[in-house]
Short mmCIF file of C-alpha atoms in Angstrom, two decimals:
data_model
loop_
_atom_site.label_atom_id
_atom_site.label_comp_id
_atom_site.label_asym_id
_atom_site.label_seq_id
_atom_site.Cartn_x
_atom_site.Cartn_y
_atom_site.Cartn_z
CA UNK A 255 32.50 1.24 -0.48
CA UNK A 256 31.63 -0.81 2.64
CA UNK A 257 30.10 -4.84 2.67
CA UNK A 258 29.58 -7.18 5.15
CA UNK A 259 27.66 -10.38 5.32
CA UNK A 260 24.20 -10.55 6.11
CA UNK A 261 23.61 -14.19 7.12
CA UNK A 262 24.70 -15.97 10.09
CA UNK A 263 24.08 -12.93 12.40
CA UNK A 264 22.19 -15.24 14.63
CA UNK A 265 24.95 -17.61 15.39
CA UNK A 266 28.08 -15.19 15.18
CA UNK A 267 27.06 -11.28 15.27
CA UNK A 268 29.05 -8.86 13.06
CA UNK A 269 30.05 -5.99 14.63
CA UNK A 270 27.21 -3.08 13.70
CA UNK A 271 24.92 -6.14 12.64
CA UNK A 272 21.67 -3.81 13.01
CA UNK A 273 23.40 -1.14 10.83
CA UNK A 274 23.48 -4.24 7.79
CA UNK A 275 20.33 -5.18 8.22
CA UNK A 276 19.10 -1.69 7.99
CA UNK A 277 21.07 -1.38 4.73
CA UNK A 278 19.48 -4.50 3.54
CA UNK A 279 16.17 -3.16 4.05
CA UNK A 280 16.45 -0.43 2.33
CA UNK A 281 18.15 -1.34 -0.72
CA UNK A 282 15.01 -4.23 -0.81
CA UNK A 283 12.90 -0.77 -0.83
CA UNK A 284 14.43 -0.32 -4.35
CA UNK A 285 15.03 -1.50 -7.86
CA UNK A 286 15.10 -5.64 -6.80
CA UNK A 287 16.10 -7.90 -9.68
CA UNK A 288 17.52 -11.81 -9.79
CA UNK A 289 18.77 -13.98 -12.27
CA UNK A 290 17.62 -17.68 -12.15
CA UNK A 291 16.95 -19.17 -8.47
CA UNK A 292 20.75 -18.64 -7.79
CA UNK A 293 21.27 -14.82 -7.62
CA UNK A 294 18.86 -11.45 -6.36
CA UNK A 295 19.91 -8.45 -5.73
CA UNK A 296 18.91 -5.13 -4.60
CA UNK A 297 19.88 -1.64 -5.08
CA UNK A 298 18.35 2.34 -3.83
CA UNK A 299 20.04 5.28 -3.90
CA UNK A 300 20.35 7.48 -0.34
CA UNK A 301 19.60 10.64 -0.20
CA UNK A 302 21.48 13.49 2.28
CA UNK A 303 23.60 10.94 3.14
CA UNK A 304 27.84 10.46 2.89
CA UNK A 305 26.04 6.89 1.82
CA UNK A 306 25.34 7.62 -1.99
CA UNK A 307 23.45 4.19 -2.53
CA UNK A 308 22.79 0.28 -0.86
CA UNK A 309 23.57 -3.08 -2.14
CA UNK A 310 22.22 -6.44 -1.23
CA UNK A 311 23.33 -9.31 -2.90
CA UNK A 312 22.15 -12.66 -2.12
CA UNK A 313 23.22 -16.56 -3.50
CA UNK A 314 21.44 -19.50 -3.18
CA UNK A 315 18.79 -17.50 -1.05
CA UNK A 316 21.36 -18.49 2.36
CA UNK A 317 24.20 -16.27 2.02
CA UNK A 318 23.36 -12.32 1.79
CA UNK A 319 25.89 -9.55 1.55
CA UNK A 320 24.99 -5.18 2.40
CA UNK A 321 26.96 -2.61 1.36
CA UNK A 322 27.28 1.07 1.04
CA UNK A 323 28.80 3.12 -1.55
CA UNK A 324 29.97 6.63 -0.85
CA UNK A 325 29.69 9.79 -2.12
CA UNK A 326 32.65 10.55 -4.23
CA UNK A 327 35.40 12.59 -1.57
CA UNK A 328 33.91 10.71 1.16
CA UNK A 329 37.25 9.52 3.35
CA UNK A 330 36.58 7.21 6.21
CA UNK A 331 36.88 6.91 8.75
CA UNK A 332 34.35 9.63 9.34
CA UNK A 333 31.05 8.48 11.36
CA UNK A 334 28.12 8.48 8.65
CA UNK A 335 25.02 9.36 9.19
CA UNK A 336 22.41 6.84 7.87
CA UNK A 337 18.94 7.87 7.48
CA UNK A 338 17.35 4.67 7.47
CA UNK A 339 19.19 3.30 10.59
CA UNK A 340 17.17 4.07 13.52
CA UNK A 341 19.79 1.91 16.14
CA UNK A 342 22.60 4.49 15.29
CA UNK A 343 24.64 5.71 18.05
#
């Protein structure tokens, strides 16, 4: 599994920042849930991807979070190949 933080990529950039965003976005393409005003959350499966699914996970609608899960026998460092990220290199 991979995560970074979503917000404050305005102010101090994460490294890949487009690549999180794009993970965002899609997992908001999915099954999108919440509970109460403090927690959503987001979740799609990938298909023909190393990436088996996305996360995003957000609190107090300020501080979001992306993440990948793998395919099981995935072993990083290997470049992955996103279908939904259009900025890849």
């Amino acid at each position: 599994m991979g995560a970074e933080r979503t917000y404050g990529n305005d102010v101090v950039p994460t490294t890949d920042a487009s690549m999180w965003r794009a993970v965002a976005d899609e997992a908001l393409g999915g099954t999108v849930g919440s509970r109460g005003d403090v927690f959503r959350y987001a979740f799609n499966t990938v298909a023909k991807s190393a990436c088996a699914a996305v996360v995003w996970l957000e609190y107090w609608e300020v501080y979001g979070f992306a993440a990948m899960i793998f395919q099981p026998g995935f072993s990083p460092p290997q470049r992955v190949s996103l279908p939904f990220w259009k900025d890849q290199p």
